[in-house]
Short mmCIF file of C-alpha atoms in Angstrom, two decimals:
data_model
loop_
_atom_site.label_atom_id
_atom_site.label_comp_id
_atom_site.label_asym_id
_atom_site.label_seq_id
_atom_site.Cartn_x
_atom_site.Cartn_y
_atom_site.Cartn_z
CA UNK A 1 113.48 159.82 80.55
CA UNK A 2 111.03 156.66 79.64
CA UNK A 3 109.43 159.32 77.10
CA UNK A 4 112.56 160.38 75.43
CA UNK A 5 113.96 156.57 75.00
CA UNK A 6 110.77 155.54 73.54
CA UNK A 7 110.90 158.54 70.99
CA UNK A 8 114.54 156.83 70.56
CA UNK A 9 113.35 153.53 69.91
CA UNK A 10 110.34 154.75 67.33
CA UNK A 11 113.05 156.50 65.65
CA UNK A 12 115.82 153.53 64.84
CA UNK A 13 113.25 151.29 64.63
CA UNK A 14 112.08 148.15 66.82
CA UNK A 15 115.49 145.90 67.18
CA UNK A 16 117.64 148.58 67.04
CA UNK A 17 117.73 150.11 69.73
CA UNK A 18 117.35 149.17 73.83
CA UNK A 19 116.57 151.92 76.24
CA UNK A 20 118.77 151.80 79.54
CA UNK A 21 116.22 153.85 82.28
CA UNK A 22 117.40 156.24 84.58
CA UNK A 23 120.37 156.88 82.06
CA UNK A 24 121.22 159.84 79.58
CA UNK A 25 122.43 157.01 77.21
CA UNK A 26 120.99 154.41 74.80
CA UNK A 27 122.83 150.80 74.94
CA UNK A 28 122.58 149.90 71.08
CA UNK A 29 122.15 146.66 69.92
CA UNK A 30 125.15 147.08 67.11
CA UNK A 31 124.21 146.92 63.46
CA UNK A 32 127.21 147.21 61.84
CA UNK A 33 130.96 146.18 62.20
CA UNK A 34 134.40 147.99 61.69
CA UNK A 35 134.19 146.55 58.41
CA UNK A 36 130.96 146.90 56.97
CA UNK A 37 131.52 150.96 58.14
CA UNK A 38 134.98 150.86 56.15
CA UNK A 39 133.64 149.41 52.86
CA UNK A 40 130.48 152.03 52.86
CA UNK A 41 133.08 154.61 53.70
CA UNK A 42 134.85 153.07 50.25
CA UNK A 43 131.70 153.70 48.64
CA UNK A 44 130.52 157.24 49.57
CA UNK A 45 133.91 158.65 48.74
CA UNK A 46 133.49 157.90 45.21
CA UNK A 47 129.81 157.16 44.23
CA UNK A 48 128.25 160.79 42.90
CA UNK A 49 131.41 162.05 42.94
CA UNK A 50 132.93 159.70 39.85
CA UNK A 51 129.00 159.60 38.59
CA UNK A 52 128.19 162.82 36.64
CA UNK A 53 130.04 165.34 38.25
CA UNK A 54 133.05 165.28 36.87
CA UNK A 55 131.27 166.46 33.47
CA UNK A 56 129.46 169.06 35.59
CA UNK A 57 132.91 170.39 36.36
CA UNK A 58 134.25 170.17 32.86
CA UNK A 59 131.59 172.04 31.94
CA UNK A 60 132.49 174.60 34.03
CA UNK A 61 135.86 174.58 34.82
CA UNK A 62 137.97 173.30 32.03
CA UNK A 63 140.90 170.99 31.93
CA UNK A 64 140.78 172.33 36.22
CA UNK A 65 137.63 169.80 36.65
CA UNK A 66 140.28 167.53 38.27
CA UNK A 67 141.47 170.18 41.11
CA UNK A 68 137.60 170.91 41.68
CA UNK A 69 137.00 167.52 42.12
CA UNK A 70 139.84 167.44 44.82
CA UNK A 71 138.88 170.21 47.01
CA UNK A 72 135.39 168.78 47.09
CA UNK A 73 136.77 165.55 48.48
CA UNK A 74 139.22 166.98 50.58
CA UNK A 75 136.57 168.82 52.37
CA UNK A 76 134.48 165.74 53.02
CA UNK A 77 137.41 164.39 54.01
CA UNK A 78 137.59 166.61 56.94
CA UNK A 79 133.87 165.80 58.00
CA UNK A 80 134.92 162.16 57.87
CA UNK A 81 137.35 163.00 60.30
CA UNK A 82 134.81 164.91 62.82
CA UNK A 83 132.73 161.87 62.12
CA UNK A 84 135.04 158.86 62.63
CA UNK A 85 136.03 160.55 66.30
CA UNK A 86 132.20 161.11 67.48
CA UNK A 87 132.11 157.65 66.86
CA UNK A 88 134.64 156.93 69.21
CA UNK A 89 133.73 159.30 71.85
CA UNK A 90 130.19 158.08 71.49
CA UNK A 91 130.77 154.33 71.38
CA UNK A 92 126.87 153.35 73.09
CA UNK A 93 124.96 155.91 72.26
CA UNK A 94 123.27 156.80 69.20
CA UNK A 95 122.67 159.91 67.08
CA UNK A 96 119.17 160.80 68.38
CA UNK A 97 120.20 159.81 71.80
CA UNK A 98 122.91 161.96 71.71
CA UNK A 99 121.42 165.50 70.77
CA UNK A 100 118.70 165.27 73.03
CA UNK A 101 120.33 164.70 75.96
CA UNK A 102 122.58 168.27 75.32
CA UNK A 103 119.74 169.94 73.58
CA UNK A 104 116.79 168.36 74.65
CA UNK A 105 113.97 166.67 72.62
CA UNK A 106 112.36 170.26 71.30
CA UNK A 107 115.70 171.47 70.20
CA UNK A 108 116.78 167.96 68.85
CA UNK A 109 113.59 167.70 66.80
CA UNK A 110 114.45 170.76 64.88
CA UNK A 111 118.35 169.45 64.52
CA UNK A 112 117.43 166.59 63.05
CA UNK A 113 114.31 167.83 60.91
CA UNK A 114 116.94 170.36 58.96
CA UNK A 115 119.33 167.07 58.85
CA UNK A 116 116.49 165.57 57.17
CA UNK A 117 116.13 167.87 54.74
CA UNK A 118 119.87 168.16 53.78
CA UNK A 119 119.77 164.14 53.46
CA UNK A 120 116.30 164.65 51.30
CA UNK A 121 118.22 167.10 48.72
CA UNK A 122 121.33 164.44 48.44
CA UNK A 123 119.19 161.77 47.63
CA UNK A 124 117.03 163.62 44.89
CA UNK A 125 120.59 164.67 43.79
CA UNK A 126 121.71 160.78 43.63
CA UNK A 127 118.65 159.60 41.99
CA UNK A 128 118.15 162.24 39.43
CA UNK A 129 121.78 161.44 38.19
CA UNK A 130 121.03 157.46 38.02
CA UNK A 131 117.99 158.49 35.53
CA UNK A 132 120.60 160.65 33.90
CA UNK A 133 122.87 158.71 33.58
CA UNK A 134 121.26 155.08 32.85
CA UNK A 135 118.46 157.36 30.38
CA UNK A 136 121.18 158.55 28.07
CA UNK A 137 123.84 156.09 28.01
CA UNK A 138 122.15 152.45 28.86
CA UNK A 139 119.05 152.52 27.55
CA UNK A 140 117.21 153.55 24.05
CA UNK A 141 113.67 154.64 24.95
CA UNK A 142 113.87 154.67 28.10
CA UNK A 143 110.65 155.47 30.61
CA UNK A 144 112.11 157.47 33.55
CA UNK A 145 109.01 156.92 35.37
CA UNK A 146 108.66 153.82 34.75
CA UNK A 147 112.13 152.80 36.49
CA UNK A 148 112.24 155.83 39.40
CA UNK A 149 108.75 153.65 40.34
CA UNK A 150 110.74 150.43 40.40
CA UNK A 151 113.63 152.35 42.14
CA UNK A 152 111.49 154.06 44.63
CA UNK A 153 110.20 150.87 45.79
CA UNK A 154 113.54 149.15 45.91
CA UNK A 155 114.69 152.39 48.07
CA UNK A 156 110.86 152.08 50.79
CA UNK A 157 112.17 148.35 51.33
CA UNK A 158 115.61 149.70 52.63
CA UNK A 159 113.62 151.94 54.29
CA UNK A 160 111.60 149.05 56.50
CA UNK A 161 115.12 147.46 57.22
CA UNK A 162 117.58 147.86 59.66
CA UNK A 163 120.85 149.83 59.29
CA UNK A 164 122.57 146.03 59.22
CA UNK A 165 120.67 144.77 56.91
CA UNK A 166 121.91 148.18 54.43
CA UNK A 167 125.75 147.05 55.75
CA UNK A 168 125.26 143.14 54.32
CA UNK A 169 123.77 144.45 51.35
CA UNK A 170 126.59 146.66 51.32
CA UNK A 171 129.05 144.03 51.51
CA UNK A 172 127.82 142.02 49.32
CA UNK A 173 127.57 144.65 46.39
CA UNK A 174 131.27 146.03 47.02
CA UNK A 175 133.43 143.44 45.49
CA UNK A 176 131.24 144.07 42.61
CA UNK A 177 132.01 147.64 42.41
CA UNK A 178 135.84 147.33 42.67
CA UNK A 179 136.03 144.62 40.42
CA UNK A 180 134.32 147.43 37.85
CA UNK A 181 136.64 149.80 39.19
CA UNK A 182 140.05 147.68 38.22
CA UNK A 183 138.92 146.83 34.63
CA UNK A 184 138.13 150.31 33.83
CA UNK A 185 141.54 151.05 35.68
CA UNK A 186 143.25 148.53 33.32
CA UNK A 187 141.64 149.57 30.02
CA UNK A 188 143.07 153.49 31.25
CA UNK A 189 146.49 152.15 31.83
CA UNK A 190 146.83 150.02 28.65
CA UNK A 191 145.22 152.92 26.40
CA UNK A 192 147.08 155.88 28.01
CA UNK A 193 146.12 159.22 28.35
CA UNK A 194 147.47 162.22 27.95
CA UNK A 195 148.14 163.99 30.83
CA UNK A 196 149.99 167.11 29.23
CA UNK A 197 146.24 168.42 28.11
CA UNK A 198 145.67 169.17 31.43
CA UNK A 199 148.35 171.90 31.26
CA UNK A 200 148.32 174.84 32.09
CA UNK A 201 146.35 174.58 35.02
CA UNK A 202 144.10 177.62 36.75
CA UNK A 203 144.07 180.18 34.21
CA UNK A 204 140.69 181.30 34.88
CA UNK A 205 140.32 181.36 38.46
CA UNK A 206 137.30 183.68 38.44
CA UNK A 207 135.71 180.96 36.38
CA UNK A 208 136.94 178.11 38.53
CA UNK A 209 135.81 179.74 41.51
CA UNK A 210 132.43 179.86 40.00
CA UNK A 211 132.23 176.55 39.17
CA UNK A 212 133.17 174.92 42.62
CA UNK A 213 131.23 176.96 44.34
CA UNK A 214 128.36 176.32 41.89
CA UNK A 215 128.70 172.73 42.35
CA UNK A 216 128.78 172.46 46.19
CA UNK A 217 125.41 170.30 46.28
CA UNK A 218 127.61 167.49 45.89
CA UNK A 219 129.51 168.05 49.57
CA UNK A 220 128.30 166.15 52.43
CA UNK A 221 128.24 162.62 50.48
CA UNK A 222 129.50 160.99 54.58
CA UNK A 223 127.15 163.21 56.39
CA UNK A 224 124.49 159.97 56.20
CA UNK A 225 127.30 157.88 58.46
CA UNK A 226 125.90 159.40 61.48
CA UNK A 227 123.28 157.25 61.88
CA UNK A 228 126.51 154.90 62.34
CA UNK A 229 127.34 156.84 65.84
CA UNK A 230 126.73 154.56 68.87
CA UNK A 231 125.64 151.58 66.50
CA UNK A 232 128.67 150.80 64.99
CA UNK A 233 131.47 148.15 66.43
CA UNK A 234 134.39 150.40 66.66
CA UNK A 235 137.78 149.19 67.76
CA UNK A 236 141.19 150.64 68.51
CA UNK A 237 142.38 150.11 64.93
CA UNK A 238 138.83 151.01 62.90
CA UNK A 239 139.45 155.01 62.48
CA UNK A 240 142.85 154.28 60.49
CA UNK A 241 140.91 152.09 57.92
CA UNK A 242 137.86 153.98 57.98
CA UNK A 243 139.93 157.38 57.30
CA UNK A 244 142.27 155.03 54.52
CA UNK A 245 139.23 154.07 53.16
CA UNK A 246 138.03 157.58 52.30
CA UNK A 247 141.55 159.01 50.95
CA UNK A 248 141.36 155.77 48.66
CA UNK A 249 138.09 156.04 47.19
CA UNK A 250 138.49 160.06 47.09
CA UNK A 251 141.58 159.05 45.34
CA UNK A 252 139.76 156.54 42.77
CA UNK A 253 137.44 159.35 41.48
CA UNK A 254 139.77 162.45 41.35
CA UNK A 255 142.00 160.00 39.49
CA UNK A 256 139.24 159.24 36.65
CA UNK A 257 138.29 162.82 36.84
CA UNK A 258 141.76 163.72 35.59
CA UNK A 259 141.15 161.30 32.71
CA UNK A 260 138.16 163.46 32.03
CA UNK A 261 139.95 166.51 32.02
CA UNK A 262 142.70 165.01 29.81
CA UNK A 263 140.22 163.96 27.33
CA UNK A 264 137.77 166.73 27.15
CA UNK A 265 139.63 169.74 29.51
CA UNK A 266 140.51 171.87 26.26
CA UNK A 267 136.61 171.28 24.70
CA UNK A 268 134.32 171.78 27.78
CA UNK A 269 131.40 172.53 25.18
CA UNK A 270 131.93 169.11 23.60
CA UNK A 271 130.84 167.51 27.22
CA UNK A 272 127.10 166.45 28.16
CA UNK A 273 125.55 163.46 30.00
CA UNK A 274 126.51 161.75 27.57
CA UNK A 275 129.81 161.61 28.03
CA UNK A 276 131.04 159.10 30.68
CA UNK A 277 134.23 156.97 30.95
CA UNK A 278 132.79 153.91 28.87
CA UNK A 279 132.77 156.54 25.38
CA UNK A 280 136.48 157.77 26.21
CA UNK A 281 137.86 153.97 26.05
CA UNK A 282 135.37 153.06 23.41
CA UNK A 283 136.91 155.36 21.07
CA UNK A 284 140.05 154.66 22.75
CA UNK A 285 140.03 151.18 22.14
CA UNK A 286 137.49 150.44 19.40
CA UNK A 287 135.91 147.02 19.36
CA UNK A 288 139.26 145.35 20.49
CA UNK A 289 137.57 144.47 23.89
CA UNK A 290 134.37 144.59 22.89
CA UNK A 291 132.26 146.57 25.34
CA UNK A 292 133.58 145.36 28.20
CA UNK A 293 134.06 148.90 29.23
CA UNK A 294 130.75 149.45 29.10
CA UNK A 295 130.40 146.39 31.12
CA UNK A 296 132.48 147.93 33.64
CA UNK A 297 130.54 151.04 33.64
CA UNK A 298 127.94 149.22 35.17
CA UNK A 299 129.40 147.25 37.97
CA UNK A 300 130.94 150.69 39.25
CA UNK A 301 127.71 152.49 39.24
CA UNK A 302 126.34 150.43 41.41
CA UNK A 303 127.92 152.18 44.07
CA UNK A 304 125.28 155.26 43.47
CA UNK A 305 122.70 153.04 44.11
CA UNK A 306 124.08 151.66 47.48
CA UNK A 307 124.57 155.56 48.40
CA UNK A 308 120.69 156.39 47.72
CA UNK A 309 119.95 153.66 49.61
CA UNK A 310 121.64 154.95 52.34
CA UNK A 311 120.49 158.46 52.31
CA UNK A 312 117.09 157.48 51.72
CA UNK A 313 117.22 155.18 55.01
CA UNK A 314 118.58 158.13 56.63
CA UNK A 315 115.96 160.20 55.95
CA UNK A 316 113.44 157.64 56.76
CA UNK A 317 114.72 157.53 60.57
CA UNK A 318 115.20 161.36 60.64
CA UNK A 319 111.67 161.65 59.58
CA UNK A 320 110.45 159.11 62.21
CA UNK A 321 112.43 160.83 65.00
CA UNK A 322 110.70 163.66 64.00
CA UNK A 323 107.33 162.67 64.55
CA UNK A 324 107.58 160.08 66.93
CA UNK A 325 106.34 157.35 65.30
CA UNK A 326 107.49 153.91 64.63
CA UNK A 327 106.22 153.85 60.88
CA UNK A 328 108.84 152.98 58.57
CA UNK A 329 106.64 151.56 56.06
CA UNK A 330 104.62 154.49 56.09
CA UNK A 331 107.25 156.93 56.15
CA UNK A 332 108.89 155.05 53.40
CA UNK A 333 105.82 155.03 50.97
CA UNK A 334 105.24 159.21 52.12
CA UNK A 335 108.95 159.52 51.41
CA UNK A 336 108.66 157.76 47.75
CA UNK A 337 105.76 159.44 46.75
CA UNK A 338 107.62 162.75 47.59
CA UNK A 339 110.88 161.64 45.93
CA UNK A 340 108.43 161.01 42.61
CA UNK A 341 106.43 164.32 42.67
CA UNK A 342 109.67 165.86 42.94
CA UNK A 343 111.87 164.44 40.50
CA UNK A 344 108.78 163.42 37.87
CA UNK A 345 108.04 167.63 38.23
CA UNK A 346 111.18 168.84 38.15
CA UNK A 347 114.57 167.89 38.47
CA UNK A 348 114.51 164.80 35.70
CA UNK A 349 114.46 167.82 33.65
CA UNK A 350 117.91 168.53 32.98
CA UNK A 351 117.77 172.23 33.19
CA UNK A 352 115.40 172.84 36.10
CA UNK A 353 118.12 170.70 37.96
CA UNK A 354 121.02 172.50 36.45
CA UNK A 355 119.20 175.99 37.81
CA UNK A 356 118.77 173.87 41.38
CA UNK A 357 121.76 172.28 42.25
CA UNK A 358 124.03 175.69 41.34
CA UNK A 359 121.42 177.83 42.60
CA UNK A 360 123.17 180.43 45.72
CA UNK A 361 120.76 178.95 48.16
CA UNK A 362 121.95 175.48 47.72
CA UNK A 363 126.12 176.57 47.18
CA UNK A 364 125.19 178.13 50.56
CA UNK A 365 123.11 175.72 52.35
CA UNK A 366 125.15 172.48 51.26
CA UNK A 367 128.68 173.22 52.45
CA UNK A 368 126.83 174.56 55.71
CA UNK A 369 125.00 171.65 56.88
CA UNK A 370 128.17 169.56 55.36
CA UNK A 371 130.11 170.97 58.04
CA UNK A 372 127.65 171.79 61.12
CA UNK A 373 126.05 168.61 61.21
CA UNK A 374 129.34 166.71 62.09
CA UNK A 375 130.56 169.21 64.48
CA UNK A 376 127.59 169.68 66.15
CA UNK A 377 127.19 165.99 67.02
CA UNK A 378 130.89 165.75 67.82
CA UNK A 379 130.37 168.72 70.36
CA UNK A 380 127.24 166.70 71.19
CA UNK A 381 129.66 163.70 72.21
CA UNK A 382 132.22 166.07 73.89
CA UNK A 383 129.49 167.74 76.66
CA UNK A 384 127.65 164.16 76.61
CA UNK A 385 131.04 162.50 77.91
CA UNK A 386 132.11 165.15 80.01
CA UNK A 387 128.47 164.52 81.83
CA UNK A 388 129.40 161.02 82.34
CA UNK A 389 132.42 161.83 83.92
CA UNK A 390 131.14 163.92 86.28
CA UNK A 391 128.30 161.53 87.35
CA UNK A 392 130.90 158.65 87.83
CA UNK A 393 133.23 160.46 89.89
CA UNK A 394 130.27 161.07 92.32
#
């Protein structure tokens, strides 16, 4: 059992965790609060999904990007759920903690090595639309290398941190976000839209079909909250905002997908990465505001950043369960260098990613792990608490 809650400890990190001996379950010094959980909660529901994909869909799907967009959510809306109640079944013990002691440390190893993987793929998905999206709307001549380096190393000093030092920075950045958020909202509002174009709705459904199921890399955008399990201050009140929190932000970027589809739904070819909210209200509003909306644009966008930073901290601990080691700076620096070959190589090229991210494997794999992860540490909790039960009523 000493064995096991060291491998915990090297895992989370020195500070995070305590080991309790002689006991199936890891007392947790808590990193985050109720509220630090609800505003990344905020944040993941809309981040990639209000970031590039709504174009993806477009592309794909027509003036139907909207309904795409919604089914997406909803369905990570139903792994929030499994989430949010682990949580409470597991209030003290953490993530690693918790699959070993149903599966044991062999079979746990291999859990959370796939895990790591999924969380791997999300992140190269995050970062590769931040290049995207900052290379061919912010900046003229812009070196992707040159800011993925800068990036990467902003992303390996999450990675030495601790999960509450990811929740302040968190924190601090979200006011910043919805403040972006509610002048973009405004500039929608007082331009108008027309919301007609997105009639009539599902006309191809073979072609609909294809395109959600093409784009199902983006699921699993909460999966990275499980580190949260056993860490996290829950109280009696915390799953209602934490669940609000998700059907808002889910909300937020269906919403500006529908502005997307009412804009551009009847000329999907006219749509690139090029396209993103600020040129709709540009043209929208001319030079009235000035480029405030582009302004906006910004603040928002931060929230994909905050996500990466997330998943790549994720991964970081996954890896170091893994092996066993308590080497986040190494990790981190293995991890970057990885993130670089890959993305440098291949998917900042927009067509080798195209071909990955709708690929079968990934349409497969993606809503898989989306779903299994959750439910297999919620199950994990379940048996785990049922254990405890037993031994206290002896």
């Amino acid at each position: 059992m000493n064995s096991q809650a060291s491998n915990v400890n090297n895992a989370v990190g020195v500070g995070e965790a305590n080991s309790n001996a002689g006991s199936t379950n890891t007392a947790q010094i808590k990193q985050s609060t109720g509220k630090q959980l609800v505003a990344f909660i905020f944040i993941l529901a809309l981040a990639t999904k209000m970031f590039l994909l709504p174009i993806f869909l477009i592309q794909e799907t027509g003036r139907d990007a909207y309904i795409a967009l919604a089914i997406i959510g909803g369905f990570d809306l139903v792994t929030l759920g499994i989430i949010i109640a682990t949580m409470y079944l597991s209030r003290e013990t953490d993530l690693f903690s918790l699959i070993t002691s149903v599966i044991g440390k062999v079979g746990a190893r291999i859990v959370v090595g796939i895990f790591g993987l999924f969380l791997f793929l999300k992140l190269n998905i995050a970062i590769s639309e931040i290049l995207a999206f900052y290379g061919n709307n912010m900046f003229t001549d812009f070196d992707t290398s040159l800011m993925l380096i800068v990036f990467l190393a902003f992303l390996s000093a999450v990675g030495n941190h601790t999960l509450r030092s990811l929740c302040r920075l968190n924190e601090i950045l979200v006011p910043i976000v919805v403040l972006g958020l509610t002048i973009l909202t405004a500039i929608v509002i007082m331009t108008g839209f027309e919301l007609a174009n997105i009639f009539p709705s599902m006309q191809d459904t073979g072609g609909f079909t294809k395109g959600l199921i093409g784009h199902a890399a983006w699921l699993g955008d909460f999966t990275p909250l499980l580190m949260f399990v056993g860490r996290t201050k829950v109280k009696k009140h915390t799953g209602y905002f934490a669940a609000g929190a998700g059907v808002i932000g889910t909300t937020v970027a269906v919403f500006f997908a529908l502005v997307m589809s009412a804009a551009f739904g009847n000329v999907p070819s006219l749509v690139d990465s090029t396209t993103n909210f600020s040129s709709i209200l540009q043209f929208a509003i001319g030079n009235v505001y000035g480029r405030i909306d582009m302004f906006s644009s910004i603040l928002w966008s931060i929230s994909v950043f905050i996500e990466a930073a997330l998943l790549f901290y994720a991964t970081a601990r996954c890896v170091a369960f893994v092996i066993g080691k308590n080497a986040h700076f190494w990790i981190s620096l293995a991890l970057s260098v990885t993130s670089y070959v890959t993305l440098v190589f291949a998917l900042v090229d927009q067509t080798i990613f195209s071909v990955v991210v709708t690929s079968l494997a990934v349409s497969i794999i993606a809503p898989a792990c989306t779903i299994a992860f959750p439910s297999l540490t919620f199950v994990c909790a379940i048996i785990s608490r049922h254990k405890q039960k037993r031994l206290n009523e002896k």
